[in-house]
Coordinates of N, CA and C in Angstrom, one line a residue:
X1335 N -61.9 51.2 -50.4 CA -60.9 50.3 -49.7 C -60.0 51.2 -48.9
X1336 N -59.3 50.6 -48.0 CA -58.3 51.3 -47.2 C -57.2 51.9 -48.0
X1337 N -56.9 51.2 -49.1 CA -55.8 51.8 -50.0 C -56.4 53.0 -50.6
X1338 N -57.6 53.0 -51.1 CA -58.2 54.2 -51.7 C -58.2 55.4 -50.8
X1339 N -58.5 55.2 -49.5 CA -58.6 56.2 -48.5 C -57.3 56.7 -48.0
X1340 N -56.4 55.7 -47.7 CA -55.1 56.0 -47.0 C -53.9 56.2 -47.9
X1341 N -54.0 55.5 -49.1 CA -52.8 55.5 -50.0 C -51.9 54.4 -49.7
X1342 N -50.7 54.5 -50.3 CA -49.6 53.5 -50.2 C -48.4 54.2 -49.7
X1343 N -47.7 53.6 -48.8 CA -46.4 54.1 -48.4 C -45.4 54.0 -49.5
X1344 N -44.4 54.8 -49.6 CA -44.0 55.9 -48.8 C -44.7 57.2 -49.2
X1345 N -45.4 57.2 -50.4 CA -46.1 58.4 -50.8 C -47.0 59.0 -49.8
X1346 N -47.7 58.1 -49.1 CA -48.6 58.6 -48.0 C -48.1 58.0 -46.7
X1347 N -47.7 58.8 -45.7 CA -47.2 58.3 -44.4 C -48.3 57.4 -43.7
X1348 N -49.6 57.8 -43.9 CA -50.6 57.0 -43.2 C -51.0 55.8 -44.1
X1349 N -50.4 55.7 -45.2 CA -50.8 54.6 -46.2 C -50.4 53.2 -45.8
X1350 N -50.9 52.3 -46.5 CA -50.6 50.9 -46.3 C -49.3 50.5 -47.0
X1351 N -48.5 49.6 -46.4 CA -47.3 49.2 -47.1 C -47.6 48.4 -48.3
X1352 N -47.0 48.6 -49.4 CA -47.3 47.9 -50.7 C -47.1 46.4 -50.6
X1353 N -45.9 46.0 -50.2 CA -45.6 44.6 -50.3 C -46.6 43.7 -49.5
X1354 N -46.8 43.9 -48.2 CA -47.8 43.1 -47.5 C -49.2 43.1 -48.1
X1355 N -49.6 44.3 -48.6 CA -50.9 44.5 -49.2 C -51.0 43.6 -50.5
X1356 N -50.0 43.7 -51.3 CA -50.0 42.9 -52.5 C -49.9 41.4 -52.2
X1357 N -49.1 41.0 -51.2 CA -49.0 39.6 -50.8 C -50.4 39.1 -50.4
X1358 N -51.1 39.8 -49.6 CA -52.4 39.4 -49.2 C -53.4 39.3 -50.4
X1359 N -53.3 40.2 -51.3 CA -54.2 40.2 -52.5 C -53.9 38.9 -53.3
X1360 N -52.6 38.6 -53.5 CA -52.2 37.4 -54.3 C -52.7 36.2 -53.6
X1361 N -52.6 36.2 -52.3 CA -53.1 35.0 -51.5 C -54.6 34.9 -51.7
X1362 N -55.3 36.0 -51.6 CA -56.8 35.9 -51.7 C -57.2 35.5 -53.1
X1363 N -56.4 35.7 -54.1 CA -56.7 35.3 -55.5 C -56.9 33.8 -55.6
X1364 N -56.4 33.0 -54.7 CA -56.5 31.6 -54.8 C -57.6 31.1 -53.9
X1365 N -58.4 32.0 -53.3 CA -59.5 31.6 -52.4 C -60.6 31.0 -53.2
X1366 N -61.3 30.0 -52.6 CA -62.4 29.3 -53.3 C -63.6 30.2 -53.5
X1367 N -63.7 31.3 -52.6 CA -64.9 32.2 -52.7 C -64.7 33.2 -53.8
X1368 N -65.6 33.3 -54.7 CA -65.5 34.3 -55.8 C -65.5 35.7 -55.4
X1369 N -66.2 36.0 -54.3 CA -66.2 37.4 -53.8 C -64.9 37.8 -53.2
X1370 N -64.2 36.8 -52.6 CA -62.9 37.1 -52.1 C -61.9 37.3 -53.2
X1371 N -62.0 36.5 -54.3 CA -61.1 36.7 -55.4 C -61.4 38.1 -56.1
X1372 N -62.6 38.4 -56.2 CA -63.0 39.7 -56.8 C -62.4 40.9 -55.9
X1373 N -62.5 40.7 -54.6 CA -61.9 41.7 -53.7 C -60.4 41.8 -53.9
X1374 N -59.8 40.7 -54.2 CA -58.3 40.8 -54.4 C -58.0 41.6 -55.7
X1375 N -58.8 41.4 -56.7 CA -58.7 42.1 -57.9 C -58.9 43.6 -57.7
X1376 N -59.9 44.0 -56.9 CA -60.2 45.4 -56.6 C -59.1 46.0 -55.8
X1377 N -58.5 45.2 -54.8 CA -57.4 45.7 -54.0 C -56.2 46.0 -54.8
X1378 N -55.9 45.1 -55.7 CA -54.7 45.3 -56.6 C -55.0 46.5 -57.5
X1379 N -56.3 46.7 -58.0 CA -56.6 47.9 -58.8 C -56.4 49.1 -58.0
X1380 N -56.7 49.1 -56.7 CA -56.5 50.3 -55.8 C -55.0 50.6 -55.7
X1381 N -54.2 49.6 -55.6 CA -52.7 49.7 -55.5 C -52.2 50.3 -56.8
X1382 N -52.7 49.8 -57.9 CA -52.3 50.2 -59.3 C -52.6 51.7 -59.4
X1383 N -53.8 52.1 -59.0 CA -54.2 53.5 -59.1 C -53.2 54.4 -58.4
X1384 N -52.7 54.0 -57.3 CA -51.8 54.8 -56.5 C -50.3 54.8 -57.0
X1385 N -49.8 53.6 -57.4 CA -48.4 53.4 -57.6 C -48.1 53.1 -59.1
X1386 N -49.1 52.7 -59.9 CA -48.8 52.4 -61.2 C -48.3 50.9 -61.4
X1387 N -48.3 50.5 -62.6 CA -48.0 49.1 -63.0 C -46.6 48.7 -62.6
X1388 N -45.7 49.7 -62.8 CA -44.2 49.4 -62.6 C -44.0 48.8 -61.2
X1389 N -44.7 49.3 -60.2 CA -44.4 48.9 -58.8 C -45.1 47.6 -58.4
X1390 N -46.1 47.2 -59.2 CA -46.9 46.0 -58.9 C -46.7 44.8 -59.9
X1391 N -46.0 45.1 -61.0 CA -45.8 44.1 -62.0 C -45.2 42.8 -61.5
X1392 N -44.3 42.9 -60.6 CA -43.6 41.6 -60.2 C -44.6 40.7 -59.4
X1393 N -45.6 41.2 -58.8 CA -46.6 40.4 -58.2 C -47.5 39.7 -59.2
X1394 N -47.6 40.2 -60.4 CA -48.5 39.7 -61.4 C -47.8 38.8 -62.3
X1395 N -46.5 38.7 -62.2 CA -45.7 38.0 -63.2 C -46.0 36.5 -63.3
X1396 N -46.4 35.8 -62.3 CA -46.6 34.4 -62.3 C -48.1 34.0 -62.5
X1397 N -48.9 34.9 -62.8 CA -50.3 34.6 -62.9 C -50.6 33.9 -64.2
X1398 N -51.6 33.1 -64.2 CA -52.1 32.4 -65.4 C -52.7 33.5 -66.3
X1399 N -52.7 33.3 -67.6 CA -53.3 34.3 -68.5 C -54.7 34.7 -68.2
X1400 N -55.5 33.7 -67.7 CA -56.9 34.1 -67.4 C -57.0 35.0 -66.2
X1401 N -56.0 34.8 -65.2 CA -56.0 35.6 -64.0 C -55.5 37.0 -64.4
X1402 N -54.5 37.0 -65.3 CA -53.9 38.3 -65.7 C -54.9 39.2 -66.4
X1403 N -55.8 38.5 -67.2 CA -56.9 39.2 -67.9 C -57.8 40.0 -66.9
X1404 N -58.1 39.4 -65.8 CA -58.9 40.0 -64.8 C -58.3 41.3 -64.3
X1405 N -56.9 41.3 -64.1 CA -56.2 42.5 -63.7 C -56.2 43.6 -64.8
X1406 N -55.9 43.1 -66.0 CA -55.9 44.0 -67.1 C -57.2 44.8 -67.3
X1407 N -58.3 44.0 -67.1 CA -59.7 44.7 -67.2 C -59.9 45.6 -66.0
X1408 N -59.4 45.3 -64.9 CA -59.5 46.2 -63.7 C -58.7 47.5 -63.9
X1409 N -57.5 47.3 -64.5 CA -56.6 48.5 -64.7 C -57.2 49.4 -65.8
X1410 N -57.8 48.8 -66.8 CA -58.5 49.6 -67.8 C -59.6 50.4 -67.2
X1411 N -60.4 49.7 -66.3 CA -61.5 50.5 -65.6 C -60.9 51.6 -64.8
X1412 N -59.9 51.3 -64.1 CA -59.2 52.4 -63.3 C -58.8 53.6 -64.1
X1413 N -58.2 53.2 -65.3 CA -57.7 54.2 -66.2 C -58.8 55.0 -67.0
X1414 N -60.0 54.4 -67.0 CA -61.0 55.0 -67.8 C -61.5 56.4 -67.3
X1415 N -61.2 56.7 -66.1 CA -61.6 58.0 -65.5 C -62.9 57.8 -64.8
X1416 N -63.7 56.8 -65.0 CA -64.9 56.5 -64.3 C -64.7 55.7 -63.0
X1417 N -63.5 55.0 -63.0 CA -63.2 54.1 -62.0 C -62.5 54.7 -60.8
X1418 N -61.6 54.0 -60.2 CA -61.0 54.4 -59.0 C -60.2 55.7 -59.1
X1419 N -59.5 56.0 -60.2 CA -58.7 57.2 -60.3 C -59.6 58.4 -60.2
X1420 N -60.8 58.4 -60.7 CA -61.7 59.5 -60.5 C -62.0 59.7 -59.1
X1421 N -62.2 58.6 -58.3 CA -62.5 58.7 -56.9 C -61.3 59.2 -56.1
X1422 N -60.1 58.8 -56.6 CA -58.9 59.3 -55.9 C -58.7 60.8 -56.1
X1423 N -59.0 61.3 -57.3 CA -59.0 62.7 -57.5 C -59.9 63.5 -56.6
X1424 N -61.1 63.0 -56.4 CA -62.1 63.6 -55.6 C -61.6 63.6 -54.1
X1425 N -61.0 62.6 -53.7 CA -60.5 62.5 -52.3 C -59.4 63.5 -52.2
X1426 N -58.5 63.6 -53.2 CA -57.4 64.6 -53.1 C -57.9 66.0 -53.1
X1427 N -59.0 66.3 -53.8 CA -59.5 67.6 -53.8 C -60.1 68.0 -52.5
X1428 N -60.6 67.0 -51.8 CA -61.2 67.3 -50.5 C -60.2 67.7 -49.4
X1429 N -58.9 67.2 -49.6 CA -57.9 67.5 -48.6 C -57.4 68.9 -48.7

């Protein structure tokens, strides 16, 4: 994703701004298309990998428990070392 490659501002000057990125992801979460909703979860997972739960928690506060579970599972995958964070480390090593 663009977040994975560019990062999040202000940590990365070329990165995407967090607020509009999270706003879009939360909007996509209510889309009728399951692929779009899954993309939203992945996008939030990318943001989580870059900035941590503390900076995105407020966007997740009003989710239904079933929606929240999707994000918890995504965050666990990111944290597992096989997910996005492993990819981020590889990108950082290339720079």
